Coordinates of C-alpha atoms and ligand atoms in Angstrom, one line a residue:
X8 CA 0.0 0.0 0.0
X9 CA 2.6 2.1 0.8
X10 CA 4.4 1.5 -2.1
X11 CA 1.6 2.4 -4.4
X12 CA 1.0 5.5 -2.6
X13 CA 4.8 6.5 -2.4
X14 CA 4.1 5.9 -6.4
X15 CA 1.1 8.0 -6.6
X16 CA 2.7 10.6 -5.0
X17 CA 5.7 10.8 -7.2
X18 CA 3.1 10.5 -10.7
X19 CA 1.3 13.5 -9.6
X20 CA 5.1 14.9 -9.1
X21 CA 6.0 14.3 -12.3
X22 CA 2.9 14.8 -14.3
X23 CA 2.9 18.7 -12.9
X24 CA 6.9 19.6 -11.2
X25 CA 6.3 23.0 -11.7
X26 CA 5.0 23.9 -8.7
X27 CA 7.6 22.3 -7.0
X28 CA 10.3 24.1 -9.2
X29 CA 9.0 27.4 -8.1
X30 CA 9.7 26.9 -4.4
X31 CA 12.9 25.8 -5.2
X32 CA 13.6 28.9 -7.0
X33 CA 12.9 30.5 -3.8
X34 CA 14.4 28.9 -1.5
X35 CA 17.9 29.9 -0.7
X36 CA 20.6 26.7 -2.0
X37 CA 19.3 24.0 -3.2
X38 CA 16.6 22.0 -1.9
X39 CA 17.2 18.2 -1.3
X40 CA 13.7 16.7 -2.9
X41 CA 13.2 12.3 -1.5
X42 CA 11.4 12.1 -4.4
X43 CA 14.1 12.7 -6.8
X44 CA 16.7 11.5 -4.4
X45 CA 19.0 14.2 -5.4
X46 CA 19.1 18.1 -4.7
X47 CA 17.4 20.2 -7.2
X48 CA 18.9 22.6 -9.3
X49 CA 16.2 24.8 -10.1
X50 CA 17.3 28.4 -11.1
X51 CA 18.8 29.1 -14.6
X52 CA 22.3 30.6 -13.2
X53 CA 22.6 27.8 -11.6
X54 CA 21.4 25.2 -14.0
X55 CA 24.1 26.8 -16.2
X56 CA 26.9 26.7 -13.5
X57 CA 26.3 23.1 -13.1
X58 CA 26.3 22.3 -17.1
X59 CA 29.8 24.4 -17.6
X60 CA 31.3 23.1 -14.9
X61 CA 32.0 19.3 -16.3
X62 CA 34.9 18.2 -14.2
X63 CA 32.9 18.9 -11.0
X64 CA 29.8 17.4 -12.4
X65 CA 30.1 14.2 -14.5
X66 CA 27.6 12.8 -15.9
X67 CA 28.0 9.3 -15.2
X68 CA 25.0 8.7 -13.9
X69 CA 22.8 11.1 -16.1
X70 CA 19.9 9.1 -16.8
X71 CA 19.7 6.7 -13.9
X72 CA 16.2 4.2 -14.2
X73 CA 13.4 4.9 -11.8
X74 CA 12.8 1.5 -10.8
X75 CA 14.8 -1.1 -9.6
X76 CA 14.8 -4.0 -12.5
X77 CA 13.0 -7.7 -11.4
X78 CA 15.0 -10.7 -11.3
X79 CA 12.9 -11.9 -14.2
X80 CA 14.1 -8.6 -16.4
X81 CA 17.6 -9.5 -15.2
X82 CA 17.2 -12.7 -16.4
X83 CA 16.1 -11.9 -20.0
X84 CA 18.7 -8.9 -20.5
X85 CA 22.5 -10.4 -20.4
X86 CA 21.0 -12.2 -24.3
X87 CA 21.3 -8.5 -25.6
X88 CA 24.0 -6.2 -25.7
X89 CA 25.4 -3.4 -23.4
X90 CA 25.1 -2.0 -20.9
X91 CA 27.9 0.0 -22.0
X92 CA 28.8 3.9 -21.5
X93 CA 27.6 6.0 -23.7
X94 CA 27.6 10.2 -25.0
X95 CA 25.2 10.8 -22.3
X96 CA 27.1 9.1 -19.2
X97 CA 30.8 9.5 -20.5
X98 CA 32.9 12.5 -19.4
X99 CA 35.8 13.9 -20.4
X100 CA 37.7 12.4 -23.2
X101 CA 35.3 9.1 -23.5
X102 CA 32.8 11.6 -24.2
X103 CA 34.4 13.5 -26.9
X104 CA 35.3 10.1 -28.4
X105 CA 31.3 9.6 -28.4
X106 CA 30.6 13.3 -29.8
X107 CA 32.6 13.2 -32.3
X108 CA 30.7 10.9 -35.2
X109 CA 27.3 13.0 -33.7
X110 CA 28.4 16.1 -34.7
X111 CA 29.5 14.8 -38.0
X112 CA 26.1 12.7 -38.5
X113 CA 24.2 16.0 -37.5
X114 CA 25.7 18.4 -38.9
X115 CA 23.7 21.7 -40.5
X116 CA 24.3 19.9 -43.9
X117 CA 23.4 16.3 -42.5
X118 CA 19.8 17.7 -41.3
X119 CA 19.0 20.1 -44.2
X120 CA 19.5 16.8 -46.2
X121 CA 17.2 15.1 -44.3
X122 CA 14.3 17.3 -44.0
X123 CA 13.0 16.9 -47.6
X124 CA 12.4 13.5 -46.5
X125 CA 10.8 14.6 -43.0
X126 CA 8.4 16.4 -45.3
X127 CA 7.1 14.1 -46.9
X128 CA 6.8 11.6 -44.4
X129 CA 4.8 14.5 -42.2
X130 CA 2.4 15.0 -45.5
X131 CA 1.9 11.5 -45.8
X132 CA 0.8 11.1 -42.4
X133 CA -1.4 13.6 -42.4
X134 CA -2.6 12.5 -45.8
X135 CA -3.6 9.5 -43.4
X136 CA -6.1 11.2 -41.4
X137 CA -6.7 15.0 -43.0
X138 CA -10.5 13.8 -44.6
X139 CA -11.8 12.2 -41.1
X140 CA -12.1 15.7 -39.3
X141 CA -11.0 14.1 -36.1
X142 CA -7.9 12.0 -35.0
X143 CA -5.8 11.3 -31.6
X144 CA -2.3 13.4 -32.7
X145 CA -0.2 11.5 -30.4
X146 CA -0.9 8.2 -32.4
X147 CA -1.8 9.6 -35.4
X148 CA 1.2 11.9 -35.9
X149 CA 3.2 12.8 -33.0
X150 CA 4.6 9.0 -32.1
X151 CA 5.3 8.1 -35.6
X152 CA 7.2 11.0 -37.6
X153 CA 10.4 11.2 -35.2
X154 CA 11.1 7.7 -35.8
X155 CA 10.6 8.1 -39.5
X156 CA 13.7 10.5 -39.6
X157 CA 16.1 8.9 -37.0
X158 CA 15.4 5.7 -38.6
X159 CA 16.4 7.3 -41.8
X160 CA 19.2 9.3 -40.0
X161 CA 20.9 5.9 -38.2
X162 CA 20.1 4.6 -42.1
X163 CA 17.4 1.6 -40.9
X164 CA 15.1 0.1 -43.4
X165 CA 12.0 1.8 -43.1
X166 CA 10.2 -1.6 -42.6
X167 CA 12.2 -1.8 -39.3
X168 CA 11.4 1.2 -38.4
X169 CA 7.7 0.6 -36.4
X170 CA 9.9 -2.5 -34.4
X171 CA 12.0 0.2 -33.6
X172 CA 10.1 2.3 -32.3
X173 CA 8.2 -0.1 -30.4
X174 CA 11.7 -1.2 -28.7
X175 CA 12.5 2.3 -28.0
X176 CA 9.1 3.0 -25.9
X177 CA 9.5 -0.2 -24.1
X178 CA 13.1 0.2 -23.2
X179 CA 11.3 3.3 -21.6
X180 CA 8.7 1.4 -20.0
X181 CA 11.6 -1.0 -18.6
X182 CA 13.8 1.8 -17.0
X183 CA 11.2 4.4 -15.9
X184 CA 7.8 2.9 -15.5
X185 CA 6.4 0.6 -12.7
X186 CA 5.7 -2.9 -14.2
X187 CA 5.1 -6.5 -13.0
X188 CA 7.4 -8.8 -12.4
X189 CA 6.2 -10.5 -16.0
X190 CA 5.8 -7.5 -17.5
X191 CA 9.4 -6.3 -17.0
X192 CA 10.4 -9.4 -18.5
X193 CA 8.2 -9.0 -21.5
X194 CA 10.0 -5.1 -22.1
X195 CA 13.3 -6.8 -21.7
X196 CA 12.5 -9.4 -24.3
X197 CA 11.2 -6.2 -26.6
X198 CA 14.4 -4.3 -25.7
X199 CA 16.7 -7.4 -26.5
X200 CA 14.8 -7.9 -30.0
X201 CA 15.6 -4.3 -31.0
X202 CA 19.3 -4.6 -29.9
X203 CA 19.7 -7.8 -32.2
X204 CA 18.2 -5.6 -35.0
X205 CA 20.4 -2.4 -34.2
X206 CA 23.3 -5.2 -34.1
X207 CA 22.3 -6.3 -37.2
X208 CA 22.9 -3.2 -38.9
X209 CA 26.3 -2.7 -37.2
X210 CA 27.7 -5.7 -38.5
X211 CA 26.1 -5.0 -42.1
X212 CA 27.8 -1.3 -42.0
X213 CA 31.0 -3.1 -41.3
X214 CA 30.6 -4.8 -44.6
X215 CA 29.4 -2.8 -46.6
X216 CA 29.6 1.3 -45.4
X217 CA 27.0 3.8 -46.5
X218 CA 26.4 7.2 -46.3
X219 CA 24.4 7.2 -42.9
X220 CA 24.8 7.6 -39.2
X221 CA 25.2 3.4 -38.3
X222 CA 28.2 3.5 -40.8
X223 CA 29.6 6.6 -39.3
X224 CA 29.7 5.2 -35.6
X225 CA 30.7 1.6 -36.7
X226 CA 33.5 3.7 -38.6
X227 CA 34.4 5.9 -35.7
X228 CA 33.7 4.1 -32.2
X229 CA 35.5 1.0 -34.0
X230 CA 38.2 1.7 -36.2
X231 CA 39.7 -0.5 -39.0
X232 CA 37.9 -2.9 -41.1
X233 CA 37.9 -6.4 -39.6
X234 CA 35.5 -8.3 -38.0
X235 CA 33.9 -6.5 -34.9
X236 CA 34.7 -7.8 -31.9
X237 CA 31.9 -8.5 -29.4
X238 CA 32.9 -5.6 -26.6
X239 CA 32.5 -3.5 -30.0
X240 CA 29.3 -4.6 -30.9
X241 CA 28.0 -4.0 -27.4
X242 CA 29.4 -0.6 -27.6
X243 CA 27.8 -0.1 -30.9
X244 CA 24.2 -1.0 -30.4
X245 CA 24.0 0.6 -26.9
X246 CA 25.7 3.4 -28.5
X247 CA 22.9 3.2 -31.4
X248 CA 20.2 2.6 -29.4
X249 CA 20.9 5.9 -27.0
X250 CA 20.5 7.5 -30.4
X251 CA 17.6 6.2 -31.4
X252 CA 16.1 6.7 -28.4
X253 CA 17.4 10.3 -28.2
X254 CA 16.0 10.8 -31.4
X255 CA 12.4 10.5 -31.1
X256 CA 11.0 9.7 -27.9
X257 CA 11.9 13.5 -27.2
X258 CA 10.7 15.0 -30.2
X259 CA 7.4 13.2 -30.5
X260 CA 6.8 14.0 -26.8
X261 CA 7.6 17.7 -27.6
X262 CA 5.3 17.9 -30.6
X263 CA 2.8 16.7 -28.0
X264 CA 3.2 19.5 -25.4
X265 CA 3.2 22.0 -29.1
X266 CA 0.6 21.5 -29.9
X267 CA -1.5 21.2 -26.5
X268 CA -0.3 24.7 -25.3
X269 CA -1.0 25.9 -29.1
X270 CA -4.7 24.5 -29.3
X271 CA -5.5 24.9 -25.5
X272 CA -5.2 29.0 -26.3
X273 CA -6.9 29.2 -29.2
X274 CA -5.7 32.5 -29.3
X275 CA -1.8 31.3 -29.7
X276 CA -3.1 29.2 -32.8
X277 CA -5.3 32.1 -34.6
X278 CA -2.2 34.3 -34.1
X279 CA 0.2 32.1 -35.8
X280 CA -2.1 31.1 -38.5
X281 CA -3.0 34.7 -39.4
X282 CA 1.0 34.8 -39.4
X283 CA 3.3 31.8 -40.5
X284 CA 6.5 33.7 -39.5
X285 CA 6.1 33.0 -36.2
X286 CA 6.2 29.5 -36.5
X287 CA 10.1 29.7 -35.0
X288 CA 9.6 31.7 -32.1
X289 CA 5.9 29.5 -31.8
X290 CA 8.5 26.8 -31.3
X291 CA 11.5 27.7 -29.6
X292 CA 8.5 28.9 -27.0
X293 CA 7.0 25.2 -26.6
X294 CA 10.4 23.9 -26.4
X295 CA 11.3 26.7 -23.1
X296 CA 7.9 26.2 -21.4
X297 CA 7.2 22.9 -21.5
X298 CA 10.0 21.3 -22.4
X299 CA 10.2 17.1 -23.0
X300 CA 13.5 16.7 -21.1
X301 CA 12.6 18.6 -17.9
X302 CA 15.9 16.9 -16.0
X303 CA 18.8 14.9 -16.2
X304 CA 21.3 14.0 -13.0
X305 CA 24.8 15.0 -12.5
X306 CA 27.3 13.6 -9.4
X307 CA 29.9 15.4 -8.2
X308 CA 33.3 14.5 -8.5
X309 CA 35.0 16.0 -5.3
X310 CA 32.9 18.7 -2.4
X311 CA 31.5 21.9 -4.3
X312 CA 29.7 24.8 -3.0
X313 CA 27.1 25.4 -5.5
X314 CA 24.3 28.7 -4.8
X315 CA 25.6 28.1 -1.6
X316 CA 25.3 25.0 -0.7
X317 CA 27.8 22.7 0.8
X318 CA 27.8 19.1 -1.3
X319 CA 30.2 16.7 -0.5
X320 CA 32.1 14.2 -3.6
X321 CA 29.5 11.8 -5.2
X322 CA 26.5 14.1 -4.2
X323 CA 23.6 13.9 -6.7
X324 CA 22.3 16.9 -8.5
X325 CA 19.1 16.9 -9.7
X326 CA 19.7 19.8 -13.1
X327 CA 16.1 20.6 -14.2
X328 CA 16.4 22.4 -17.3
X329 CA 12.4 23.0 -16.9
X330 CA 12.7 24.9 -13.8
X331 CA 15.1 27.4 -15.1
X332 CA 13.2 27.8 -18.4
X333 CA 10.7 29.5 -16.1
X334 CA 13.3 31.2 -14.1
X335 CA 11.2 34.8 -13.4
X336 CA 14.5 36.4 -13.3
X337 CA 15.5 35.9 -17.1
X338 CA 11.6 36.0 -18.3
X339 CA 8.9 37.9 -17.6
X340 CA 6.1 36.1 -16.7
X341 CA 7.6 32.8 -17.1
X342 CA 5.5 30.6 -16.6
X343 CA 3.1 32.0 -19.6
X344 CA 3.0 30.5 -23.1
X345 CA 3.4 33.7 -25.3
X346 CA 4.7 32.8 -29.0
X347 CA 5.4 36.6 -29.6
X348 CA 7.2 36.6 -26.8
X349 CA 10.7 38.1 -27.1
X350 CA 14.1 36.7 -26.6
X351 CA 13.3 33.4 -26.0
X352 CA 15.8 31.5 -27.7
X353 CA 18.3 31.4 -24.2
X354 CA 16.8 28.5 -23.0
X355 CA 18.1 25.3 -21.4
X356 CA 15.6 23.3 -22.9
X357 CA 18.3 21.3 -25.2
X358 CA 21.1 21.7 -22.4
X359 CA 24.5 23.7 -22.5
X360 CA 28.0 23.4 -22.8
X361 CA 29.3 20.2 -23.7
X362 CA 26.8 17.9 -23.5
X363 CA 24.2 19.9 -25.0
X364 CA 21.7 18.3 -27.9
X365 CA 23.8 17.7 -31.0
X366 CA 20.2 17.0 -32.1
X367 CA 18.6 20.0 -31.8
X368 CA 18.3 21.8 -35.1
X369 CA 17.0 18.2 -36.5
X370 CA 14.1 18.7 -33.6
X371 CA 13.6 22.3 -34.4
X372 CA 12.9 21.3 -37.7
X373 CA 10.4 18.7 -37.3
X374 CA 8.1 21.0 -35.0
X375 CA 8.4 24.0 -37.3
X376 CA 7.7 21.8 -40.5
X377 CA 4.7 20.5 -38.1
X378 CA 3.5 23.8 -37.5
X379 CA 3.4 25.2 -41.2
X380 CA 2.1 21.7 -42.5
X381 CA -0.9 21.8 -39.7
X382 CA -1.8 25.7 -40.5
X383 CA -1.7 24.6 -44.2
X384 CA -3.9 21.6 -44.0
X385 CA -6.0 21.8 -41.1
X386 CA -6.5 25.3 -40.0
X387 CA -9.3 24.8 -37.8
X388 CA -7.9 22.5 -35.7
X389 CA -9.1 22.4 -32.0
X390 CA -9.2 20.8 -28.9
X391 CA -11.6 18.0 -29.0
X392 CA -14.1 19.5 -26.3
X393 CA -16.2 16.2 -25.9
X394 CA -13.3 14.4 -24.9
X395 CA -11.4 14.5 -21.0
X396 CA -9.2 17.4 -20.7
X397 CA -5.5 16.0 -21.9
X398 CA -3.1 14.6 -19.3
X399 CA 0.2 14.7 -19.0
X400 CA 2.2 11.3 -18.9
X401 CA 4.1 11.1 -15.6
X402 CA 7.8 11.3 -16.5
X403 CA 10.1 13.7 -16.5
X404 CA 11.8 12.5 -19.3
X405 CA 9.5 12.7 -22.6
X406 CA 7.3 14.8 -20.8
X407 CA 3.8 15.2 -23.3
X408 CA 0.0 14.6 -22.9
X409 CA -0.6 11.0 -23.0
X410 CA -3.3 11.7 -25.9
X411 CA -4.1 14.7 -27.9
X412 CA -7.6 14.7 -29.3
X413 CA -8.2 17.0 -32.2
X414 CA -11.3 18.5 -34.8
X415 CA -11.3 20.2 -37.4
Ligands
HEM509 C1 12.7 18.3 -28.8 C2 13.5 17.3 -28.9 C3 14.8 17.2 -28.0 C4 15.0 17.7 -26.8 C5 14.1 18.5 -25.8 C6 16.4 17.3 -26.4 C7 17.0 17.6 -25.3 C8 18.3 17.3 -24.9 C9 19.0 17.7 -23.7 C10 18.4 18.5 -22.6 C11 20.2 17.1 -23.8 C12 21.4 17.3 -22.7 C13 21.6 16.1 -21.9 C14 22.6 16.4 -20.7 O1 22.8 17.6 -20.3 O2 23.2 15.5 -20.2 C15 20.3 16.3 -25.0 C16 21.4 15.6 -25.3 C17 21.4 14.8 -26.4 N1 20.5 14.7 -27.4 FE1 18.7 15.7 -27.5 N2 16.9 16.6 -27.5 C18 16.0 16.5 -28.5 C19 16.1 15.9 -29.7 C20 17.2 15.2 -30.1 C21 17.4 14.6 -31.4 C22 16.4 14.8 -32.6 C23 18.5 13.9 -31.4 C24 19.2 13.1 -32.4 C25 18.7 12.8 -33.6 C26 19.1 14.1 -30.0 C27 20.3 13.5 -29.6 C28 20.9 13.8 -28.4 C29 22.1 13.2 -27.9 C30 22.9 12.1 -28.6 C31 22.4 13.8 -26.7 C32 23.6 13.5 -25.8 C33 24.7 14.5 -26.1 C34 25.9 14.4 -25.1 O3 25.8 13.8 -24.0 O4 27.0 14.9 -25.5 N3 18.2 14.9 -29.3 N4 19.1 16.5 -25.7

């Protein structure tokens, strides 16, 4: 009983933080939060300090799992690969050896490339559902056109691209969601089946290279042309799968939260329409006030004072680039969604310094190419008043309303 209510508690927690995030802000230091296990780092200065400071922060515990995996999941994992480090948990030079082929694979080139392709995948969806004059978005659109282009970015089939997908959302489900004993193990055995695919591909680039992102990580984690060796295979798919992951679990959550704030003041979506060229600042303005990512974890390395506070080596930090997104002292009225509001490209929503998003003008893209495809094709679009108000899934890692329905 206690267990379920400790997990209530921390649902509610996640599905709304921003309350909690504003007290935080108040509150002189930081604020140690059970919940999270870890202090909160809620301001933007701070937030910052933490992300520029690397050798006092590492990351190696960045994305830690909210629930302690069952015996029967422990038992069905070791026939995969990994768990090996990857860009997210390295530090230092292991982490500029995992950066590297990502800034290549992403470059501004690399995604202009890419998006003629995101385009017409985005018109075909819609294509799918524009003459029925309702649809769920988050099914319908949201969940499916982020995979589309990372599967075409890592260079997957586009066949394997739905088992993808699937794997990705229940290596979520795995790590961050309360399930059975059973149905842990059921994840595990979907999380195992995408990492024989992704291996698949990794052994196939070795081959035979091609212009994508697998062949540019097989070339670049792995140097040399001869068989890979297992450890480099492990490396390789975990490697792959962060990626994939990465990819589009974030963005499809994101186009979520868009469009919600965008539909649930109609106002927002009359301005925009009667005026396309907001549709970057209509987006940079999701991505700072209700952003996917709202945390990550960083431990420190050796005592720091940080705003003030005494934390001693191996102390975990809590860095919610949420909460300083709707830092009142570097926004007026934060915590309003305003698309004509000014100057509010600063945000933390894709991180700083050296870890930050080497992914992000690929997101960008995607939700502005949403926006002006939506305005185009379905300018009417609403919020689907006969159905319950939407609510947000509780995570604080792909943070969107767990369905989005829609008229028009
Ligand atoms: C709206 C969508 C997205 C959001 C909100 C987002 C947010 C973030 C944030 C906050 C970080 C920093 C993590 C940290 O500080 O430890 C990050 C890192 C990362 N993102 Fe994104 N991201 C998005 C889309 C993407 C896309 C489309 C890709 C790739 C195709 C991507 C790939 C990555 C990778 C590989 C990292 C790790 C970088 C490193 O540790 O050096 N992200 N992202």
């Amino acid at each position: 009983m206690a267990w379920h209510d400790d997990q209530a508690r921390r649902d509610e927690l996640y599905r709304d933080p921003y309350p909690l995030y504003d007290r935080a802000r108040r509150t002189e230091g930081l604020m140690y939060v059970p919940e999270f296990d870890a202090w909160l780092v809620a301001r933007d200065q701070d937030v910052r300090e933490v992300l520029l400071r690397a050798e006092d922060f590492s990351s190696a515990n960045a994305l830690l799992p909210d629930v302690p995996l069952s015996e029967a999941a422990l038992g069905v994992l070791p026939r995969g690969f990994g768990p090996r480090p990857t860009v997210v948990s390295s530090d230092g030079a292991a982490h500029r050896r995992h950066r590297a082929p990502l800034n290549r694979g992403l470059s501004a080139a690399r995604v202009a490339a890419l998006l003629p392709y995101a385009r017409t995948c985005a018109e075909g969806l819609v294509d799918g559902f524009a003459a029925d004059g309702s649809a769920e978005l988050v099914e319908a659109y949201a969940r499916r056109l982020p995979g589309m282009v990372v599967g075409r970015l890592i260079g997957l089939d586009p066949a394997d691209v739905p088992a993808a997908v699937h794997g990705g959302y229940r290596a979520e489900e795995l790590l961050f969601r309360p399930l059975s004993p059973q149905g842990q193990a059921a994840a595990a055995e979907d999380v195992v089946a995408l990492q024989h695919l992704l291996d698949g591909y990794v052994r196939e680039r070795r081959e035979r290279p091609r212009d994508d992102m697998c062949s540019t990580m097989v070339a670049a984690l792995a140097p040399g042309d001869g068989e890979l060796t297992l450890e480099q295979r492990h490396e390789l798919v975990t490697s792959l799968q962060n990626l994939l992951i990465a990819g589009f679990l974030t963005t499809s959550a994101l186009i979520g939260t868009m469009l919600l704030h965008l539909l649930g003041d109609r106002r927002q979506w009359r301005t925009l329409r009667a005026d396309p060229s907001l549709i970057p600042a209509a987006v940079e303005e999701a991505v700072r006030h209700d952003t996917a990512i709202q945390a990550f974890r960083r431990t420190t390395t050796r005592p720091v004072t940080l705003a003030g506070t005494k934390l001693p080596a191996a102390a975990t930090v809590l860095v919610a680039y949420g909460s300083a997104n709707r830092d009142e002292r570097r926004y007026e009225r934060a915590g309003e969604f305003d698309i004509t509001r000014p100057g509010n490209r600063q945000h933390l929503a894709f991180g700083y310094g050296t870890h930050g998003c080497p992914g992000s003008q690929l997101a960008r893209d995607q939700l502005r190419l949403t926006l002006d495809l939506f305005i185009r094709r379905m300018p009417e679009l609403r919020l689907d008043r006969d159905r319950p108000q939407p609510r947000m899934r509780p995570t604080l890692i792909h943070r969107s309303p767990q369905a989005l329905y829609v008229t028009w």
